[in-house]
PDB file of C-alpha atoms and ligand atoms in Angstrom:
ATOM      1  CA  MET A   1      -0.213  -0.176  -0.068  1.00  0.00           C
ATOM      2  CA  LYS A   2       1.567   3.388  -1.246  1.00  0.00           C
ATOM      3  CA  ILE A   3       0.297   6.963  -0.558  1.00  0.00           C
ATOM      4  CA  PRO A   4       0.146   8.766  -4.031  1.00  0.00           C
ATOM      5  CA  VAL A   5       2.684  11.617  -4.134  1.00  0.00           C
ATOM      6  CA  ILE A   6       1.460  14.864  -5.841  1.00  0.00           C
ATOM      7  CA  ARG A   7       3.965  17.445  -6.756  1.00  0.00           C
ATOM      8  CA  THR A   8       2.282  20.095  -8.464  1.00  0.00           C
ATOM      9  CA  VAL A   9      -0.834  22.565  -7.612  1.00  0.00           C
ATOM     10  CA  LYS A  10      -2.736  21.612 -10.631  1.00  0.00           C
ATOM     11  CA  GLU A  11      -2.523  18.114 -10.283  1.00  0.00           C
ATOM     12  CA  LEU A  12      -3.604  18.632  -6.570  1.00  0.00           C
ATOM     13  CA  ARG A  13      -6.721  20.834  -7.655  1.00  0.00           C
ATOM     14  CA  ALA A  14      -7.752  18.197 -10.040  1.00  0.00           C
ATOM     15  CA  THR A  15      -8.064  15.888  -7.265  1.00  0.00           C
ATOM     16  CA  THR A  16      -9.771  17.833  -4.829  1.00  0.00           C
ATOM     17  CA  ALA A  17     -12.199  18.894  -7.391  1.00  0.00           C
ATOM     18  CA  GLU A  18     -13.213  15.366  -7.699  1.00  0.00           C
ATOM     19  CA  TRP A  19     -13.536  14.968  -3.880  1.00  0.00           C
ATOM     20  CA  ARG A  20     -15.726  18.172  -3.728  1.00  0.00           C
ATOM     21  CA  LYS A  21     -18.005  16.629  -6.547  1.00  0.00           C
ATOM     22  CA  ASP A  22     -18.669  13.562  -4.389  1.00  0.00           C
ATOM     23  CA  GLY A  23     -19.361  16.198  -1.418  1.00  0.00           C
ATOM     24  CA  LEU A  24     -16.282  14.670   0.817  1.00  0.00           C
ATOM     25  CA  SER A  25     -15.028  16.864   3.558  1.00  0.00           C
ATOM     26  CA  VAL A  26     -10.926  17.772   3.476  1.00  0.00           C
ATOM     27  CA  ALA A  27      -8.296  17.801   5.854  1.00  0.00           C
ATOM     28  CA  VAL A  28      -4.587  19.241   5.473  1.00  0.00           C
ATOM     29  CA  VAL A  29      -1.861  18.375   7.808  1.00  0.00           C
ATOM     30  CA  PRO A  30       0.928  20.821   6.692  1.00  0.00           C
ATOM     31  CA  THR A  31       4.475  19.417   7.692  1.00  0.00           C
ATOM     32  CA  MET A  32       8.250  19.845   6.720  1.00  0.00           C
ATOM     33  CA  GLY A  33       8.798  16.143   6.596  1.00  0.00           C
ATOM     34  CA  ALA A  34      11.096  13.582   8.896  1.00  0.00           C
ATOM     35  CA  LEU A  35       7.420  12.549  10.371  1.00  0.00           C
ATOM     36  CA  HIS A  36       7.642  11.407  13.869  1.00  0.00           C
ATOM     37  CA  GLU A  37       4.401  10.384  16.412  1.00  0.00           C
ATOM     38  CA  GLY A  38       3.813  14.156  16.913  1.00  0.00           C
ATOM     39  CA  HIS A  39       3.093  14.516  13.325  1.00  0.00           C
ATOM     40  CA  LEU A  40       1.223  11.294  12.925  1.00  0.00           C
ATOM     41  CA  SER A  41      -1.067  12.194  16.055  1.00  0.00           C
ATOM     42  CA  LEU A  42      -2.252  15.098  13.569  1.00  0.00           C
ATOM     43  CA  VAL A  43      -2.998  12.787  10.801  1.00  0.00           C
ATOM     44  CA  ARG A  44      -5.075  10.503  12.979  1.00  0.00           C
ATOM     45  CA  ALA A  45      -6.844  13.292  14.242  1.00  0.00           C
ATOM     46  CA  ALA A  46      -7.704  14.645  10.767  1.00  0.00           C
ATOM     47  CA  ARG A  47      -8.668  11.008   9.488  1.00  0.00           C
ATOM     48  CA  GLU A  48     -11.424  11.207  12.398  1.00  0.00           C
ATOM     49  CA  ARG A  49     -12.583  14.508  11.270  1.00  0.00           C
ATOM     50  CA  ALA A  50     -12.503  14.502   7.276  1.00  0.00           C
ATOM     51  CA  ASP A  51     -13.340  12.118   4.722  1.00  0.00           C
ATOM     52  CA  ARG A  52      -9.988  12.828   2.843  1.00  0.00           C
ATOM     53  CA  VAL A  53      -6.787  14.093   4.244  1.00  0.00           C
ATOM     54  CA  ILE A  54      -3.818  15.687   2.626  1.00  0.00           C
ATOM     55  CA  VAL A  55      -0.548  15.575   4.154  1.00  0.00           C
ATOM     56  CA  THR A  56       1.909  18.319   3.000  1.00  0.00           C
ATOM     57  CA  LEU A  57       5.596  17.968   2.967  1.00  0.00           C
ATOM     58  CA  PHE A  58       7.594  21.025   1.916  1.00  0.00           C
ATOM     59  CA  ILE A  59      10.824  22.161   3.801  1.00  0.00           C
ATOM     60  CA  ASN A  60       9.874  25.910   3.498  1.00  0.00           C
ATOM     61  CA  PRO A  61      12.953  27.852   2.808  1.00  0.00           C
ATOM     62  CA  LYS A  62      11.369  31.099   3.697  1.00  0.00           C
ATOM     63  CA  GLN A  63      10.578  30.006   7.232  1.00  0.00           C
ATOM     64  CA  PHE A  64      14.291  29.098   8.101  1.00  0.00           C
ATOM     65  CA  ASN A  65      16.566  32.233   9.229  1.00  0.00           C
ATOM     66  CA  SER A  66      19.681  30.096   9.285  1.00  0.00           C
ATOM     67  CA  THR A  67      21.275  28.528   6.131  1.00  0.00           C
ATOM     68  CA  ASP A  68      23.001  26.051   8.260  1.00  0.00           C
ATOM     69  CA  ASP A  69      19.551  25.098   9.963  1.00  0.00           C
ATOM     70  CA  LEU A  70      17.675  24.811   6.464  1.00  0.00           C
ATOM     71  CA  ALA A  71      20.987  22.513   5.260  1.00  0.00           C
ATOM     72  CA  ALA A  72      20.908  20.147   8.209  1.00  0.00           C
ATOM     73  CA  TYR A  73      17.015  19.891   8.363  1.00  0.00           C
ATOM     74  CA  PRO A  74      16.388  16.077   7.899  1.00  0.00           C
ATOM     75  CA  ARG A  75      14.919  14.955   4.526  1.00  0.00           C
ATOM     76  CA  LYS A  76      13.191  11.510   4.556  1.00  0.00           C
ATOM     77  CA  GLU A  77      10.405  11.568   2.000  1.00  0.00           C
ATOM     78  CA  GLU A  78      10.535   7.847   1.334  1.00  0.00           C
ATOM     79  CA  GLU A  79      10.370   6.756   4.990  1.00  0.00           C
ATOM     80  CA  ASP A  80       7.725   9.631   5.525  1.00  0.00           C
ATOM     81  CA  ALA A  81       5.726   8.001   2.753  1.00  0.00           C
ATOM     82  CA  ALA A  82       5.714   4.844   4.446  1.00  0.00           C
ATOM     83  CA  LYS A  83       4.512   6.217   7.497  1.00  0.00           C
ATOM     84  CA  LEU A  84       1.499   7.521   6.205  1.00  0.00           C
ATOM     85  CA  ALA A  85       0.224   4.880   4.066  1.00  0.00           C
ATOM     86  CA  PRO A  86      -1.144   2.715   6.899  1.00  0.00           C
ATOM     87  CA  LEU A  87      -2.706   5.677   8.593  1.00  0.00           C
ATOM     88  CA  GLY A  88      -5.010   6.295   5.838  1.00  0.00           C
ATOM     89  CA  ALA A  89      -3.588   9.655   4.723  1.00  0.00           C
ATOM     90  CA  HIS A  90      -4.943  10.037   1.008  1.00  0.00           C
ATOM     91  CA  ILE A  91      -2.353  11.871  -0.381  1.00  0.00           C
ATOM     92  CA  LEU A  92       1.279  13.411   0.258  1.00  0.00           C
ATOM     93  CA  PHE A  93       1.584  16.813  -1.314  1.00  0.00           C
ATOM     94  CA  ALA A  94       5.506  17.243  -1.887  1.00  0.00           C
ATOM     95  CA  PRO A  95       6.078  20.359  -4.180  1.00  0.00           C
ATOM     96  CA  ASN A  96       9.431  21.343  -4.971  1.00  0.00           C
ATOM     97  CA  ALA A  97      10.477  24.896  -4.006  1.00  0.00           C
ATOM     98  CA  ASP A  98      10.026  26.364  -7.665  1.00  0.00           C
ATOM     99  CA  GLU A  99       6.466  25.007  -7.678  1.00  0.00           C
ATOM    100  CA  MET A 100       5.789  26.853  -4.332  1.00  0.00           C
ATOM    101  CA  TYR A 101       7.807  29.909  -5.340  1.00  0.00           C
ATOM    102  CA  PRO A 102       7.818  30.473  -8.958  1.00  0.00           C
ATOM    103  CA  GLU A 103      10.220  32.813 -10.715  1.00  0.00           C
ATOM    104  CA  GLY A 104       8.813  36.401  -9.779  1.00  0.00           C
ATOM    105  CA  PHE A 105       7.282  35.454  -6.494  1.00  0.00           C
ATOM    106  CA  ALA A 106       6.978  38.584  -4.506  1.00  0.00           C
ATOM    107  CA  THR A 107       3.933  38.217  -1.916  1.00  0.00           C
ATOM    108  CA  THR A 108       4.477  38.042   1.678  1.00  0.00           C
ATOM    109  CA  VAL A 109       1.699  37.141   4.441  1.00  0.00           C
ATOM    110  CA  SER A 110       2.658  39.057   7.679  1.00  0.00           C
ATOM    111  CA  VAL A 111       0.848  38.376  10.670  1.00  0.00           C
ATOM    112  CA  GLY A 112       1.155  40.968  13.410  1.00  0.00           C
ATOM    113  CA  GLY A 113       0.511  40.906  17.095  1.00  0.00           C
ATOM    114  CA  VAL A 114       0.872  37.090  17.983  1.00  0.00           C
ATOM    115  CA  SER A 115       4.006  36.649  15.872  1.00  0.00           C
ATOM    116  CA  GLU A 116       5.736  39.618  17.978  1.00  0.00           C
ATOM    117  CA  GLY A 117       7.773  38.367  20.948  1.00  0.00           C
ATOM    118  CA  LEU A 118       8.839  34.711  22.006  1.00  0.00           C
ATOM    119  CA  CYS A 119      10.106  33.161  18.715  1.00  0.00           C
ATOM    120  CA  GLY A 120       9.182  35.956  16.679  1.00  0.00           C
ATOM    121  CA  ALA A 121      11.982  38.279  18.595  1.00  0.00           C
ATOM    122  CA  PHE A 122      14.523  35.596  17.884  1.00  0.00           C
ATOM    123  CA  ARG A 123      14.079  34.467  14.516  1.00  0.00           C
ATOM    124  CA  PRO A 124      13.468  37.466  12.407  1.00  0.00           C
ATOM    125  CA  GLY A 125      10.885  36.742   9.189  1.00  0.00           C
ATOM    126  CA  HIS A 126      10.376  33.265  10.416  1.00  0.00           C
ATOM    127  CA  PHE A 127       6.423  33.954  10.801  1.00  0.00           C
ATOM    128  CA  ASP A 128       6.189  35.733   7.807  1.00  0.00           C
ATOM    129  CA  GLY A 129       7.673  32.462   6.149  1.00  0.00           C
ATOM    130  CA  VAL A 130       5.396  30.490   7.990  1.00  0.00           C
ATOM    131  CA  ALA A 131       2.341  32.688   7.156  1.00  0.00           C
ATOM    132  CA  THR A 132       2.900  32.848   3.696  1.00  0.00           C
ATOM    133  CA  VAL A 133       3.372  29.235   3.219  1.00  0.00           C
ATOM    134  CA  VAL A 134       0.413  28.065   5.441  1.00  0.00           C
ATOM    135  CA  THR A 135      -1.741  30.747   3.441  1.00  0.00           C
ATOM    136  CA  LYS A 136      -0.581  29.126   0.081  1.00  0.00           C
ATOM    137  CA  LEU A 137      -1.392  25.756   1.550  1.00  0.00           C
ATOM    138  CA  PHE A 138      -4.758  26.495   2.416  1.00  0.00           C
ATOM    139  CA  LEU A 139      -5.820  28.350  -0.754  1.00  0.00           C
ATOM    140  CA  GLN A 140      -3.954  25.120  -2.659  1.00  0.00           C
ATOM    141  CA  THR A 141      -5.741  22.643  -0.791  1.00  0.00           C
ATOM    142  CA  GLY A 142      -8.888  24.324  -0.371  1.00  0.00           C
ATOM    143  CA  ALA A 143      -9.063  22.362   3.006  1.00  0.00           C
ATOM    144  CA  ASP A 144     -12.104  22.437   5.558  1.00  0.00           C
ATOM    145  CA  LEU A 145     -10.083  21.569   8.342  1.00  0.00           C
ATOM    146  CA  ALA A 146      -6.529  21.856   9.072  1.00  0.00           C
ATOM    147  CA  PHE A 147      -4.436  20.172  11.895  1.00  0.00           C
ATOM    148  CA  PHE A 148      -1.661  21.877  13.782  1.00  0.00           C
ATOM    149  CA  GLY A 149       0.412  21.058  16.922  1.00  0.00           C
ATOM    150  CA  GLU A 150       0.397  22.758  20.183  1.00  0.00           C
ATOM    151  CA  LYS A 151       4.489  22.057  20.342  1.00  0.00           C
ATOM    152  CA  ASP A 152       4.576  25.292  18.249  1.00  0.00           C
ATOM    153  CA  PHE A 153       2.072  27.254  20.407  1.00  0.00           C
ATOM    154  CA  GLN A 154       2.860  30.614  18.678  1.00  0.00           C
ATOM    155  CA  GLN A 155       2.717  29.308  15.363  1.00  0.00           C
ATOM    156  CA  LEU A 156      -0.880  27.989  16.241  1.00  0.00           C
ATOM    157  CA  HIS A 157      -1.945  31.520  16.996  1.00  0.00           C
ATOM    158  CA  VAL A 158      -0.249  32.922  13.920  1.00  0.00           C
ATOM    159  CA  VAL A 159      -2.299  30.707  11.768  1.00  0.00           C
ATOM    160  CA  ARG A 160      -5.359  31.120  13.367  1.00  0.00           C
ATOM    161  CA  ARG A 161      -5.123  34.868  13.155  1.00  0.00           C
ATOM    162  CA  LEU A 162      -4.245  34.691   9.591  1.00  0.00           C
ATOM    163  CA  ALA A 163      -7.389  32.429   8.589  1.00  0.00           C
ATOM    164  CA  ARG A 164      -9.571  34.867  10.543  1.00  0.00           C
ATOM    165  CA  ASP A 165      -8.330  37.872   9.198  1.00  0.00           C
ATOM    166  CA  LEU A 166      -7.854  36.573   5.649  1.00  0.00           C
ATOM    167  CA  ASP A 167     -11.398  34.955   5.666  1.00  0.00           C
ATOM    168  CA  ILE A 168     -10.064  31.641   4.857  1.00  0.00           C
ATOM    169  CA  PRO A 169     -12.983  29.309   5.390  1.00  0.00           C
ATOM    170  CA  VAL A 170     -10.951  26.441   7.270  1.00  0.00           C
ATOM    171  CA  GLU A 171     -11.338  25.514  10.552  1.00  0.00           C
ATOM    172  CA  ILE A 172      -7.939  25.436  12.436  1.00  0.00           C
ATOM    173  CA  VAL A 173      -7.684  22.400  14.957  1.00  0.00           C
ATOM    174  CA  ALA A 174      -5.160  22.201  17.783  1.00  0.00           C
ATOM    175  CA  CYS A 175      -3.759  18.849  18.920  1.00  0.00           C
ATOM    176  CA  PRO A 176      -1.770  18.299  22.032  1.00  0.00           C
ATOM    177  CA  THR A 177       1.987  17.992  22.253  1.00  0.00           C
ATOM    178  CA  ILE A 178       3.302  14.255  21.888  1.00  0.00           C
ATOM    179  CA  ARG A 179       6.383  13.642  24.110  1.00  0.00           C
ATOM    180  CA  GLU A 180       9.235  10.835  24.336  1.00  0.00           C
ATOM    181  CA  GLU A 181       8.558   8.584  27.550  1.00  0.00           C
ATOM    182  CA  ASP A 182      11.069  10.672  29.254  1.00  0.00           C
ATOM    183  CA  GLY A 183       9.015  13.849  28.509  1.00  0.00           C
ATOM    184  CA  LEU A 184      10.886  15.370  25.835  1.00  0.00           C
ATOM    185  CA  ALA A 185       8.675  17.052  23.328  1.00  0.00           C
ATOM    186  CA  MET A 186       8.976  15.235  20.107  1.00  0.00           C
ATOM    187  CA  SER A 187      10.824  17.009  17.250  1.00  0.00           C
ATOM    188  CA  SER A 188      12.494  16.688  13.900  1.00  0.00           C
ATOM    189  CA  ARG A 189      15.435  18.555  15.499  1.00  0.00           C
ATOM    190  CA  ASN A 190      15.776  16.127  18.444  1.00  0.00           C
ATOM    191  CA  GLY A 191      17.996  13.822  15.971  1.00  0.00           C
ATOM    192  CA  ARG A 192      20.943  16.107  15.843  1.00  0.00           C
ATOM    193  CA  LEU A 193      21.298  16.071  19.829  1.00  0.00           C
ATOM    194  CA  SER A 194      24.416  14.258  21.064  1.00  0.00           C
ATOM    195  CA  ALA A 195      24.068  11.420  23.303  1.00  0.00           C
ATOM    196  CA  ALA A 196      24.750  13.631  26.332  1.00  0.00           C
ATOM    197  CA  GLU A 197      22.616  16.392  25.161  1.00  0.00           C
ATOM    198  CA  ARG A 198      19.650  13.911  24.498  1.00  0.00           C
ATOM    199  CA  LYS A 199      20.084  12.755  28.052  1.00  0.00           C
ATOM    200  CA  ALA A 200      19.763  16.385  29.447  1.00  0.00           C
ATOM    201  CA  ALA A 201      16.923  17.417  27.226  1.00  0.00           C
ATOM    202  CA  PRO A 202      14.394  16.159  29.127  1.00  0.00           C
ATOM    203  CA  ARG A 203      14.795  18.034  31.896  1.00  0.00           C
ATOM    204  CA  ILE A 204      13.433  21.092  29.894  1.00  0.00           C
ATOM    205  CA  ALA A 205       9.899  19.723  30.263  1.00  0.00           C
ATOM    206  CA  GLN A 206      10.381  18.594  33.790  1.00  0.00           C
ATOM    207  CA  ILE A 207      11.281  22.141  34.581  1.00  0.00           C
ATOM    208  CA  LEU A 208       8.400  23.696  32.563  1.00  0.00           C
ATOM    209  CA  PHE A 209       6.010  21.243  34.347  1.00  0.00           C
ATOM    210  CA  GLU A 210       7.407  21.644  37.820  1.00  0.00           C
ATOM    211  CA  THR A 211       7.127  25.709  37.117  1.00  0.00           C
ATOM    212  CA  ALA A 212       3.667  25.348  36.031  1.00  0.00           C
ATOM    213  CA  ALA A 213       2.746  23.454  38.893  1.00  0.00           C
ATOM    214  CA  GLN A 214       4.398  26.026  41.374  1.00  0.00           C
ATOM    215  CA  ILE A 215       2.456  28.937  39.596  1.00  0.00           C
ATOM    216  CA  THR A 216      -1.085  27.260  39.833  1.00  0.00           C
ATOM    217  CA  ALA A 217      -0.098  26.997  43.454  1.00  0.00           C
ATOM    218  CA  GLY A 218       0.411  30.575  44.276  1.00  0.00           C
ATOM    219  CA  SER A 219       4.222  31.228  43.950  1.00  0.00           C
ATOM    220  CA  SER A 220       5.351  34.539  42.465  1.00  0.00           C
ATOM    221  CA  VAL A 221       5.396  34.192  38.775  1.00  0.00           C
ATOM    222  CA  GLU A 222       8.612  36.334  38.789  1.00  0.00           C
ATOM    223  CA  LYS A 223      10.365  34.105  41.317  1.00  0.00           C
ATOM    224  CA  ALA A 224       8.968  30.700  39.796  1.00  0.00           C
ATOM    225  CA  LEU A 225      10.355  32.141  36.294  1.00  0.00           C
ATOM    226  CA  ALA A 226      13.808  32.986  37.697  1.00  0.00           C
ATOM    227  CA  ASP A 227      14.282  29.634  39.295  1.00  0.00           C
ATOM    228  CA  ALA A 228      13.313  27.904  36.102  1.00  0.00           C
ATOM    229  CA  ASN A 229      15.639  30.004  34.051  1.00  0.00           C
ATOM    230  CA  ASN A 230      18.549  29.006  36.740  1.00  0.00           C
ATOM    231  CA  ALA A 231      17.515  25.493  36.435  1.00  0.00           C
ATOM    232  CA  LEU A 232      17.681  25.232  32.835  1.00  0.00           C
ATOM    233  CA  LEU A 233      21.080  26.472  32.877  1.00  0.00           C
ATOM    234  CA  ALA A 234      21.950  24.072  35.252  1.00  0.00           C
ATOM    235  CA  ALA A 235      20.812  21.356  33.320  1.00  0.00           C
ATOM    236  CA  GLY A 236      23.141  22.330  30.631  1.00  0.00           C
ATOM    237  CA  CYS A 237      21.422  24.857  28.632  1.00  0.00           C
ATOM    238  CA  GLN A 238      23.771  27.147  27.105  1.00  0.00           C
ATOM    239  CA  GLN A 239      21.170  30.008  26.511  1.00  0.00           C
ATOM    240  CA  VAL A 240      17.383  30.535  27.526  1.00  0.00           C
ATOM    241  CA  GLU A 241      16.021  32.700  24.700  1.00  0.00           C
ATOM    242  CA  TYR A 242      12.948  33.011  26.496  1.00  0.00           C
ATOM    243  CA  LEU A 243      11.000  31.699  29.214  1.00  0.00           C
ATOM    244  CA  GLU A 244       7.440  33.271  29.570  1.00  0.00           C
ATOM    245  CA  LEU A 245       3.899  33.265  31.012  1.00  0.00           C
ATOM    246  CA  ARG A 246       1.514  33.772  28.140  1.00  0.00           C
ATOM    247  CA  ALA A 247      -2.202  33.969  28.220  1.00  0.00           C
ATOM    248  CA  ASP A 248      -3.624  30.747  26.627  1.00  0.00           C
ATOM    249  CA  ASP A 249      -6.397  32.276  24.275  1.00  0.00           C
ATOM    250  CA  ASP A 250      -4.418  35.578  23.164  1.00  0.00           C
ATOM    251  CA  LEU A 251      -0.691  35.149  24.110  1.00  0.00           C
ATOM    252  CA  ALA A 252      -0.874  38.375  26.138  1.00  0.00           C
ATOM    253  CA  PRO A 253       2.128  38.622  28.791  1.00  0.00           C
ATOM    254  CA  LEU A 254       0.748  37.693  32.285  1.00  0.00           C
ATOM    255  CA  ALA A 255       2.532  38.739  35.243  1.00  0.00           C
ATOM    256  CA  GLU A 256       0.125  36.641  37.384  1.00  0.00           C
ATOM    257  CA  ALA A 257      -1.922  33.285  36.420  1.00  0.00           C
ATOM    258  CA  THR A 258      -5.257  35.163  36.422  1.00  0.00           C
ATOM    259  CA  ARG A 259      -6.306  33.118  33.397  1.00  0.00           C
ATOM    260  CA  PRO A 260      -5.533  29.765  31.629  1.00  0.00           C
ATOM    261  CA  ALA A 261      -2.024  30.408  30.519  1.00  0.00           C
ATOM    262  CA  ARG A 262       1.087  28.525  28.772  1.00  0.00           C
ATOM    263  CA  LEU A 263       4.668  28.726  29.924  1.00  0.00           C
ATOM    264  CA  LEU A 264       6.750  28.883  26.874  1.00  0.00           C
ATOM    265  CA  VAL A 265      10.468  28.189  26.613  1.00  0.00           C
ATOM    266  CA  ALA A 266      13.066  28.450  24.004  1.00  0.00           C
ATOM    267  CA  ALA A 267      16.687  27.293  24.815  1.00  0.00           C
ATOM    268  CA  TRP A 268      19.822  26.250  23.112  1.00  0.00           C
ATOM    269  CA  LEU A 269      21.336  22.649  24.214  1.00  0.00           C
ATOM    270  CA  GLY A 270      24.479  22.357  22.427  1.00  0.00           C
ATOM    271  CA  GLY A 271      23.843  23.469  18.646  1.00  0.00           C
ATOM    272  CA  THR A 272      20.530  22.680  18.870  1.00  0.00           C
ATOM    273  CA  ARG A 273      17.410  24.998  19.654  1.00  0.00           C
ATOM    274  CA  LEU A 274      14.457  23.495  21.395  1.00  0.00           C
ATOM    275  CA  ILE A 275      11.074  24.728  21.839  1.00  0.00           C
ATOM    276  CA  ASP A 276       8.378  23.599  24.444  1.00  0.00           C
ATOM    277  CA  ASN A 277       5.347  24.601  26.173  1.00  0.00           C
ATOM    278  CA  VAL A 278       3.064  23.414  28.805  1.00  0.00           C
ATOM    279  CA  GLU A 279      -0.339  24.547  30.149  1.00  0.00           C
ATOM    280  CA  VAL A 280      -0.676  26.641  33.391  1.00  0.00           C
ATOM    281  CA  ALA A 281      -4.029  26.371  35.297  1.00  0.00           C
ATOM    282  CA  PRO A 282      -4.767  29.653  37.126  1.00  0.00           C
ATOM    283  CA  VAL A 283      -4.264  29.953  40.861  1.00  0.00           C
ATOM    284  CA  GLN A 284      -7.147  29.136  42.919  1.00  0.00           C
ATOM    285  CA  ASP A 285      -7.554  32.724  44.127  1.00  0.00           C
ATOM    286  CA  ALA A 286      -7.460  34.144  40.476  1.00  0.00           C
ATOM    287  CA  ALA A 287      -9.802  31.475  39.194  1.00  0.00           C
ATOM    288  CA  GLY A 288     -12.530  32.502  41.869  1.00  0.00           C
ATOM    289  CA  ALA A 289     -11.773  36.090  40.564  1.00  0.00           C
ATOM    290  CA  LEU A 290     -12.341  34.869  36.940  1.00  0.00           C
ATOM    291  CA  GLY A 291     -15.498  33.397  37.883  1.00  0.00           C
ATOM    292  CA  GLU A 292     -16.557  36.724  39.474  1.00  0.00           C
ATOM    293  CA  LYS A 293     -15.732  38.468  36.600  1.00  0.00           C
ATOM    294  CA  GLU A 294     -17.746  35.756  34.239  1.00  0.00           C
ATOM    295  CA  ARG A 295     -20.797  36.045  36.529  1.00  0.00           C
ATOM    296  CA  SER A 296     -21.077  39.716  36.103  1.00  0.00           C
ATOM    297  CA  GLY A 297     -20.492  39.357  32.252  1.00  0.00           C
ATOM    298  CA  THR A 298     -23.454  36.912  31.909  1.00  0.00           C
ATOM    299  CA  LEU A 299     -25.438  39.067  34.386  1.00  0.00           C
ATOM    300  CA  ARG A 300     -24.943  42.229  31.703  1.00  0.00           C
ATOM    301  CA  ALA A 301     -25.396  39.837  28.855  1.00  0.00           C
ATOM    302  CA  VAL A 302     -29.045  38.999  30.392  1.00  0.00           C
ATOM    303  CA  ALA A 303     -29.518  42.393  30.967  1.00  0.00           C
TER     304      ALA A 303
HETATM  305  P1  AMP B 401       7.171  20.651  11.344  1.00  0.00           P
HETATM  306  O1  AMP B 401       7.272  19.390  10.463  1.00  0.00           O
HETATM  307  O2  AMP B 401       7.880  20.560  12.428  1.00  0.00           O
HETATM  308  O3  AMP B 401       6.826  21.804  10.848  1.00  0.00           O
HETATM  309  O4  AMP B 401       5.507  20.154  12.169  1.00  0.00           O
HETATM  310  C1  AMP B 401       4.468  19.989  11.511  1.00  0.00           C
HETATM  311  C2  AMP B 401       3.258  20.042  12.323  1.00  0.00           C
HETATM  312  O5  AMP B 401       3.501  18.967  13.566  1.00  0.00           O
HETATM  313  C3  AMP B 401       3.198  21.398  13.149  1.00  0.00           C
HETATM  314  O6  AMP B 401       1.722  21.511  13.070  1.00  0.00           O
HETATM  315  C4  AMP B 401       3.612  21.259  14.500  1.00  0.00           C
HETATM  316  O7  AMP B 401       3.147  21.881  15.615  1.00  0.00           O
HETATM  317  C5  AMP B 401       3.095  19.569  14.685  1.00  0.00           C
HETATM  318  N1  AMP B 401       4.314  19.152  15.683  1.00  0.00           N
HETATM  319  C6  AMP B 401       5.753  18.814  15.638  1.00  0.00           C
HETATM  320  N2  AMP B 401       6.082  18.401  16.803  1.00  0.00           N
HETATM  321  C7  AMP B 401       4.962  17.860  17.589  1.00  0.00           C
HETATM  322  C8  AMP B 401       4.432  17.134  18.727  1.00  0.00           C
HETATM  323  N3  AMP B 401       5.534  16.708  19.517  1.00  0.00           N
HETATM  324  N4  AMP B 401       3.475  16.971  19.310  1.00  0.00           N
HETATM  325  C9  AMP B 401       2.496  17.267  18.351  1.00  0.00           C
HETATM  326  N5  AMP B 401       2.379  18.096  17.302  1.00  0.00           N
HETATM  327  C10 AMP B 401       3.774  18.319  16.840  1.00  0.00           C
END
């Protein structure tokens, strides 16, 4: 059993037009390949919600802000195709760079607000590259549903924003982060870690979970973040690019966990940049305050 591979937008459109004629719903799962269980969980979720699933494989040069990172990015199309067939994905759309960005290509989709700060501050141009390619994939596939991982939490917000702002009729579905048994968030870049770095890497997730629990238990956010920063350095990270508490629904910076939040990190382990994030439940008191606000909101709405 082999998954059909499509290389051109024309052929992709011919296929989706047939599906549409039959009234079938379509999901897209955008990836850069080197598929692991994180990606496969998105494909399974897509299969549950849609009649037809398109997985895309495109190592998008526009979203890399380092040529070394782009050159070192793993390329494993045959293995990827073999992993997708048994899951029942219907098509692998794997265009080359000329198909995506033909001679004269001059358009950039740039999302403000949610793309600023966090990874946006350290990877100039990255989210423009992501937004541009994702917009193209939405328009090329005409998908009703698109599946993204919470692992790339800021990216998820950027994609939601662009779909809303550009009136693209696609439902963005968020899927939880899949982790190795020791807690390390799965990533195509984990393969670059040396044995010693790989051993240290799960500490990043452990520190995030411990810090999230402390914040929910009422610790000062400032102190919890400072302690976590030190713990990351002690665990072997050379640099912590950011470690921040942000609101879950709009990524607003939070000094206190007064509403559902995320703790997000980017840190370097040797020559590899790793990102991760975990949910932070509001502190008990804050949850009470939130309930109060919601109650008065409901009363206002009723009045
Ligand atoms: P990438 O190939 O890294 O561009 O990722 C493609 C999609 O897979 C994105 O929506 C990612 O958020 C998602 N993804 C990557 N790693 C994981 C993971 N460990 N768990 C869940 N989703 C993931």
